[in-house]
């Protein structure tokens, strides 16, 4: 299947005094810039599901997400581009004023179906949806693209670039699919480190492990202290670091995922987590659209 992304991602070396001081180097893989909507890791997690749907002549792709989900909007845009009807099962009652994310998903033709939080937790597909879309014509993609296909797609992130010389690969962790993909694609000498954006969700390790073959099950580490209050929560210090990071590097980040990744990276450097001589790859997994839910003026970019 032809790629729907516009370009191969750029690798941007960081020139930060802290790195020089600690005698390490680091680069950011700008997945945020590969497509205006299907940004970041989402294209990579979706591509094998999409190729499968097209190959099997499916008409509809159904998936799950919350009102601010990057996965929902990316899926809507990707489906529009490959000619699939997209259906989003959305967590919670329909709000009077839909989020930017959902309005945008709908503008790409995604049909939104709101379900109660309980029904969502059980990943129930409403009967009305079943009646509209024949199950045999429909492919179901789990929330966040979590699954074998998502993991294998994410593993191809590393084949976009000459990744072999990096000693550490870092990414933000939501479902663990991208992290598992990096662990799958990494060379044995590389340490794969995930920064969890969830508060004390220690089931992430097993979620990631489940996607990996037996010989790779311990090939990653997840760090939990960088949640800044929990999923989609933020603190003044997080927002301040995002602005400072932009001022120093020119790289924008989102407050749900990559802002926490970069803040964690700064902290880890300060604490000498990376031995001198380390070469760190930071995967910018995109998600900038989520910043639209912050009050205007919060961020300088
Ligand atoms: C979805 C998302 C993630 C989380 O990826 P997982 O594969 O679910 O762990 C990380 N960063 C951004 C920007 C995302 O949108």
Short mmCIF file of C-alpha atoms and ligand atoms in Angstrom, two decimals:
data_model
loop_
_atom_site.label_atom_id
_atom_site.label_comp_id
_atom_site.label_asym_id
_atom_site.label_seq_id
_atom_site.Cartn_x
_atom_site.Cartn_y
_atom_site.Cartn_z
CA UNK A 1 0.00 0.00 0.00
CA UNK A 2 1.25 3.45 -0.81
CA UNK A 3 2.23 5.58 2.13
CA UNK A 4 -0.05 8.49 2.80
CA UNK A 5 2.59 10.49 4.61
CA UNK A 6 4.24 13.35 2.80
CA UNK A 7 7.87 12.87 3.61
CA UNK A 8 10.38 10.80 5.48
CA UNK A 9 10.79 12.17 8.99
CA UNK A 10 13.66 14.52 9.76
CA UNK A 11 16.24 13.74 12.40
CA UNK A 12 17.01 16.92 14.30
CA UNK A 13 20.16 17.04 16.45
CA UNK A 14 19.78 18.97 19.71
CA UNK A 15 22.27 21.65 20.71
CA UNK A 16 21.60 22.02 24.42
CA UNK A 17 24.25 23.13 26.93
CA UNK A 18 23.07 20.38 29.30
CA UNK A 19 23.96 17.68 26.76
CA UNK A 20 27.41 19.11 26.21
CA UNK A 21 27.95 19.29 29.93
CA UNK A 22 26.94 15.63 30.34
CA UNK A 23 28.95 14.56 27.24
CA UNK A 24 26.00 13.01 25.48
CA UNK A 25 24.27 13.74 22.18
CA UNK A 26 20.60 13.54 21.31
CA UNK A 27 18.37 13.90 18.25
CA UNK A 28 14.63 14.22 17.86
CA UNK A 29 12.88 12.14 15.21
CA UNK A 30 10.23 14.54 13.94
CA UNK A 31 7.31 12.20 13.30
CA UNK A 32 5.09 15.17 14.17
CA UNK A 33 5.95 16.68 10.78
CA UNK A 34 5.24 13.75 8.42
CA UNK A 35 1.59 14.66 7.78
CA UNK A 36 -0.60 17.60 8.76
CA UNK A 37 -3.22 15.37 10.44
CA UNK A 38 -2.09 11.73 10.55
CA UNK A 39 0.80 12.87 12.65
CA UNK A 40 3.40 11.15 14.68
CA UNK A 41 3.27 7.51 15.59
CA UNK A 42 -0.36 7.19 14.49
CA UNK A 43 0.39 6.63 10.80
CA UNK A 44 2.89 3.90 11.67
CA UNK A 45 0.48 2.16 14.04
CA UNK A 46 -2.34 2.32 11.48
CA UNK A 47 -0.55 1.40 8.28
CA UNK A 48 -0.76 -2.40 8.56
CA UNK A 49 -4.42 -2.28 9.63
CA UNK A 50 -5.19 -0.01 6.66
CA UNK A 51 -3.28 -2.17 4.20
CA UNK A 52 -5.17 -5.22 5.49
CA UNK A 53 -8.53 -3.48 5.11
CA UNK A 54 -7.75 -2.43 1.54
CA UNK A 55 -6.40 -5.88 0.62
CA UNK A 56 -9.50 -7.61 2.01
CA UNK A 57 -11.81 -5.14 0.26
CA UNK A 58 -13.31 -3.93 3.53
CA UNK A 59 -15.57 -0.90 3.29
CA UNK A 60 -15.48 0.31 6.84
CA UNK A 61 -12.90 0.75 9.59
CA UNK A 62 -14.22 1.00 13.13
CA UNK A 63 -12.17 2.14 16.08
CA UNK A 64 -12.46 3.57 19.61
CA UNK A 65 -11.29 6.73 21.37
CA UNK A 66 -11.99 9.63 23.69
CA UNK A 67 -13.07 13.16 22.79
CA UNK A 68 -9.47 14.40 22.49
CA UNK A 69 -7.97 11.29 20.92
CA UNK A 70 -5.14 11.78 18.43
CA UNK A 71 -5.87 8.24 17.25
CA UNK A 72 -9.47 9.15 16.33
CA UNK A 73 -8.56 12.16 14.22
CA UNK A 74 -5.61 10.39 12.57
CA UNK A 75 -7.78 7.38 11.73
CA UNK A 76 -10.49 9.62 10.28
CA UNK A 77 -8.03 11.40 7.99
CA UNK A 78 -6.21 8.21 6.97
CA UNK A 79 -9.47 6.42 6.12
CA UNK A 80 -10.63 9.38 4.04
CA UNK A 81 -7.38 9.23 2.14
CA UNK A 82 -7.60 5.50 1.33
CA UNK A 83 -11.37 5.49 0.70
CA UNK A 84 -12.62 3.64 3.79
CA UNK A 85 -15.70 4.69 5.75
CA UNK A 86 -14.47 5.47 9.26
CA UNK A 87 -16.59 4.85 12.36
CA UNK A 88 -15.51 6.12 15.78
CA UNK A 89 -16.97 4.74 18.98
CA UNK A 90 -16.45 7.64 21.37
CA UNK A 91 -16.21 7.38 25.16
CA UNK A 92 -18.94 9.23 27.09
CA UNK A 93 -22.08 11.16 26.26
CA UNK A 94 -22.11 13.53 23.32
CA UNK A 95 -21.22 17.03 24.57
CA UNK A 96 -23.24 20.05 23.38
CA UNK A 97 -20.06 21.53 22.02
CA UNK A 98 -17.91 18.84 20.39
CA UNK A 99 -14.15 19.03 20.93
CA UNK A 100 -11.91 20.32 18.12
CA UNK A 101 -10.69 16.76 17.73
CA UNK A 102 -14.15 15.28 17.15
CA UNK A 103 -15.25 18.13 14.88
CA UNK A 104 -12.17 17.56 12.79
CA UNK A 105 -12.70 13.78 12.70
CA UNK A 106 -16.27 14.38 11.56
CA UNK A 107 -15.06 16.80 8.89
CA UNK A 108 -13.07 13.90 7.38
CA UNK A 109 -16.28 11.90 7.21
CA UNK A 110 -15.92 9.80 10.34
CA UNK A 111 -19.26 8.74 11.82
CA UNK A 112 -19.22 9.26 15.56
CA UNK A 113 -21.17 7.06 17.96
CA UNK A 114 -21.16 8.05 21.61
CA UNK A 115 -21.39 5.32 24.24
CA UNK A 116 -21.46 5.36 28.03
CA UNK A 117 -18.18 4.99 29.86
CA UNK A 118 -19.16 1.51 30.98
CA UNK A 119 -20.07 0.38 27.48
CA UNK A 120 -16.84 1.94 26.27
CA UNK A 121 -14.77 0.12 28.84
CA UNK A 122 -16.21 -3.16 27.57
CA UNK A 123 -15.53 -2.07 23.99
CA UNK A 124 -19.17 -2.70 23.10
CA UNK A 125 -20.20 -1.88 19.57
CA UNK A 126 -23.75 -0.40 19.64
CA UNK A 127 -26.46 -2.44 17.92
CA UNK A 128 -27.32 0.49 15.67
CA UNK A 129 -23.78 0.47 14.34
CA UNK A 130 -23.90 -3.27 13.73
CA UNK A 131 -27.06 -2.84 11.70
CA UNK A 132 -25.52 -0.16 9.52
CA UNK A 133 -22.21 -1.83 8.77
CA UNK A 134 -22.04 -5.48 7.90
CA UNK A 135 -19.44 -7.13 10.14
CA UNK A 136 -17.89 -8.89 7.13
CA UNK A 137 -17.28 -5.51 5.46
CA UNK A 138 -15.74 -3.97 8.55
CA UNK A 139 -12.32 -4.07 10.16
CA UNK A 140 -12.09 -3.25 13.87
CA UNK A 141 -8.95 -1.49 15.11
CA UNK A 142 -8.48 -1.52 18.90
CA UNK A 143 -8.21 1.75 20.85
CA UNK A 144 -4.93 3.51 20.14
CA UNK A 145 -4.06 0.94 17.46
CA UNK A 146 -2.96 -1.45 20.21
CA UNK A 147 -2.29 -4.87 18.74
CA UNK A 148 0.14 -6.95 16.72
CA UNK A 149 -0.40 -4.95 13.53
CA UNK A 150 0.05 -1.68 15.42
CA UNK A 151 3.28 -2.90 16.99
CA UNK A 152 4.71 -4.18 13.70
CA UNK A 153 3.82 -0.92 12.00
CA UNK A 154 5.50 1.04 14.79
CA UNK A 155 8.64 -1.09 14.40
CA UNK A 156 9.05 0.39 10.90
CA UNK A 157 9.64 3.83 12.47
CA UNK A 158 13.25 2.79 12.90
CA UNK A 159 13.71 1.75 9.28
CA UNK A 160 12.93 5.32 8.21
CA UNK A 161 16.33 6.48 9.42
CA UNK A 162 19.84 5.24 10.08
CA UNK A 163 19.04 4.39 13.70
CA UNK A 164 21.85 1.94 14.39
CA UNK A 165 24.25 4.35 16.05
CA UNK A 166 21.88 5.39 18.84
CA UNK A 167 22.46 3.86 22.27
CA UNK A 168 19.05 4.79 23.72
CA UNK A 169 15.60 5.10 22.11
CA UNK A 170 13.02 7.10 24.07
CA UNK A 171 9.30 7.53 23.48
CA UNK A 172 6.12 8.51 25.32
CA UNK A 173 3.86 5.62 26.35
CA UNK A 174 0.07 5.53 26.18
CA UNK A 175 -0.95 1.99 25.25
CA UNK A 176 2.64 0.73 24.88
CA UNK A 177 2.20 -0.15 21.19
CA UNK A 178 4.85 2.27 19.94
CA UNK A 179 7.26 1.28 22.70
CA UNK A 180 6.82 -2.41 21.83
CA UNK A 181 7.40 -1.55 18.16
CA UNK A 182 10.66 0.21 19.00
CA UNK A 183 11.75 -2.74 21.15
CA UNK A 184 10.90 -5.06 18.25
CA UNK A 185 12.86 -3.00 15.74
CA UNK A 186 15.82 -2.09 17.95
CA UNK A 187 19.26 -3.66 17.77
CA UNK A 188 20.47 -5.66 20.80
CA UNK A 189 22.91 -2.89 21.88
CA UNK A 190 20.12 -0.29 22.11
CA UNK A 191 18.17 0.50 25.30
CA UNK A 192 14.50 1.22 24.68
CA UNK A 193 12.96 3.47 27.34
CA UNK A 194 9.30 4.48 27.56
CA UNK A 195 8.00 7.47 29.51
CA UNK A 196 4.54 6.62 30.83
CA UNK A 197 2.02 9.47 30.61
CA UNK A 198 -0.42 7.56 32.85
CA UNK A 199 -0.38 7.72 36.62
CA UNK A 200 0.97 4.52 38.14
CA UNK A 201 -0.40 2.26 35.42
CA UNK A 202 1.86 -0.69 36.04
CA UNK A 203 -0.09 -2.93 33.67
CA UNK A 204 1.66 -1.15 30.78
CA UNK A 205 4.66 -3.44 31.05
CA UNK A 206 2.57 -6.54 30.45
CA UNK A 207 0.55 -4.78 27.75
CA UNK A 208 3.76 -4.06 25.83
CA UNK A 209 5.19 -7.49 26.56
CA UNK A 210 2.10 -9.18 25.12
CA UNK A 211 2.88 -7.67 21.74
CA UNK A 212 6.46 -8.94 21.64
CA UNK A 213 7.89 -12.32 20.72
CA UNK A 214 9.32 -14.33 23.66
CA UNK A 215 12.96 -13.40 23.03
CA UNK A 216 12.21 -9.64 23.19
CA UNK A 217 9.94 -9.49 26.21
CA UNK A 218 12.48 -7.76 28.44
CA UNK A 219 13.96 -5.48 25.82
CA UNK A 220 12.43 -2.28 27.19
CA UNK A 221 11.98 -0.30 30.36
CA UNK A 222 9.08 1.97 31.35
CA UNK A 223 9.64 4.93 33.70
CA UNK A 224 6.59 5.98 35.70
CA UNK A 225 7.47 9.20 37.60
CA UNK A 226 6.78 11.61 34.71
CA UNK A 227 2.96 11.61 34.49
CA UNK A 228 2.53 15.22 35.75
CA UNK A 229 -0.74 14.36 37.48
CA UNK A 230 -1.96 11.66 35.12
CA UNK A 231 -3.29 11.13 31.62
CA UNK A 232 -4.08 14.44 29.86
CA UNK A 233 -3.36 16.33 33.08
CA UNK A 234 -0.77 19.06 33.23
CA UNK A 235 1.06 21.21 35.76
CA UNK A 236 2.58 24.71 35.52
CA UNK A 237 6.06 23.16 35.52
CA UNK A 238 5.19 20.92 32.55
CA UNK A 239 3.84 23.85 30.54
CA UNK A 240 6.86 25.94 31.50
CA UNK A 241 9.21 23.20 30.33
CA UNK A 242 7.34 22.90 27.03
CA UNK A 243 7.81 26.63 26.41
CA UNK A 244 11.44 26.52 27.51
CA UNK A 245 12.09 23.48 25.29
CA UNK A 246 10.58 25.33 22.34
CA UNK A 247 12.68 28.41 23.09
CA UNK A 248 15.88 26.33 23.21
CA UNK A 249 15.23 23.86 20.38
CA UNK A 250 12.45 25.33 18.23
CA UNK A 251 10.58 22.03 18.67
CA UNK A 252 6.90 22.19 19.71
CA UNK A 253 5.42 19.46 21.89
CA UNK A 254 1.98 18.46 23.18
CA UNK A 255 0.99 18.46 26.84
CA UNK A 256 -0.40 14.90 26.84
CA UNK A 257 2.59 12.96 25.51
CA UNK A 258 5.68 14.57 24.03
CA UNK A 259 5.85 17.45 26.53
CA UNK A 260 6.19 14.81 29.25
CA UNK A 261 8.77 12.91 27.19
CA UNK A 262 10.98 15.98 26.78
CA UNK A 263 10.58 17.02 30.42
CA UNK A 264 11.54 13.49 31.47
CA UNK A 265 14.55 13.59 29.17
CA UNK A 266 15.81 16.84 30.72
CA UNK A 267 15.38 15.38 34.21
CA UNK A 268 17.09 12.10 33.27
CA UNK A 269 20.06 14.00 31.82
CA UNK A 270 20.34 16.05 35.01
CA UNK A 271 20.34 12.84 37.07
CA UNK A 272 23.04 11.21 34.88
CA UNK A 273 20.72 8.45 33.69
CA UNK A 274 22.66 8.40 30.41
CA UNK A 275 26.37 7.53 30.68
CA UNK A 276 28.84 9.89 28.97
CA UNK A 277 29.08 9.01 25.29
CA UNK A 278 25.40 8.07 25.02
CA UNK A 279 23.58 8.89 21.79
CA UNK A 280 19.88 9.32 22.48
CA UNK A 281 17.02 9.21 19.98
CA UNK A 282 13.84 10.96 21.13
CA UNK A 283 10.81 9.94 19.11
CA UNK A 284 8.51 12.94 18.64
CA UNK A 285 5.23 11.08 18.31
CA UNK A 286 3.19 14.15 17.29
CA UNK A 287 -0.12 14.94 18.96
CA UNK A 288 0.15 18.72 18.66
CA UNK A 289 -3.54 19.00 17.79
CA UNK A 290 -4.33 18.18 21.43
CA UNK A 291 -2.93 21.56 22.55
CA UNK A 292 -6.07 23.20 21.16
CA UNK A 293 -7.84 22.24 24.38
CA UNK A 294 -5.49 24.50 26.43
CA UNK A 295 -6.50 28.11 27.15
CA UNK A 296 -5.21 30.42 24.40
CA UNK A 297 -1.84 31.95 25.25
CA UNK A 298 -0.68 29.07 27.47
CA UNK A 299 2.04 28.09 25.01
CA UNK A 300 4.39 30.34 23.06
CA UNK A 301 4.10 28.21 19.89
C1 LIG B 1 -1.09 8.04 20.85
C2 LIG B 1 0.12 8.77 21.20
C3 LIG B 1 1.16 8.20 21.96
C4 LIG B 1 1.02 6.87 22.62
O1 LIG B 1 1.42 5.82 21.80
P1 LIG B 1 1.18 4.32 22.28
O2 LIG B 1 1.63 3.54 21.12
O3 LIG B 1 -0.31 4.19 22.51
O4 LIG B 1 1.91 4.09 23.52
C5 LIG B 1 2.32 8.93 22.15
N1 LIG B 1 2.44 10.17 21.66
C6 LIG B 1 1.46 10.77 20.97
C7 LIG B 1 1.64 12.15 20.51
C8 LIG B 1 0.27 10.10 20.71
O5 LIG B 1 -0.71 10.71 20.04
#
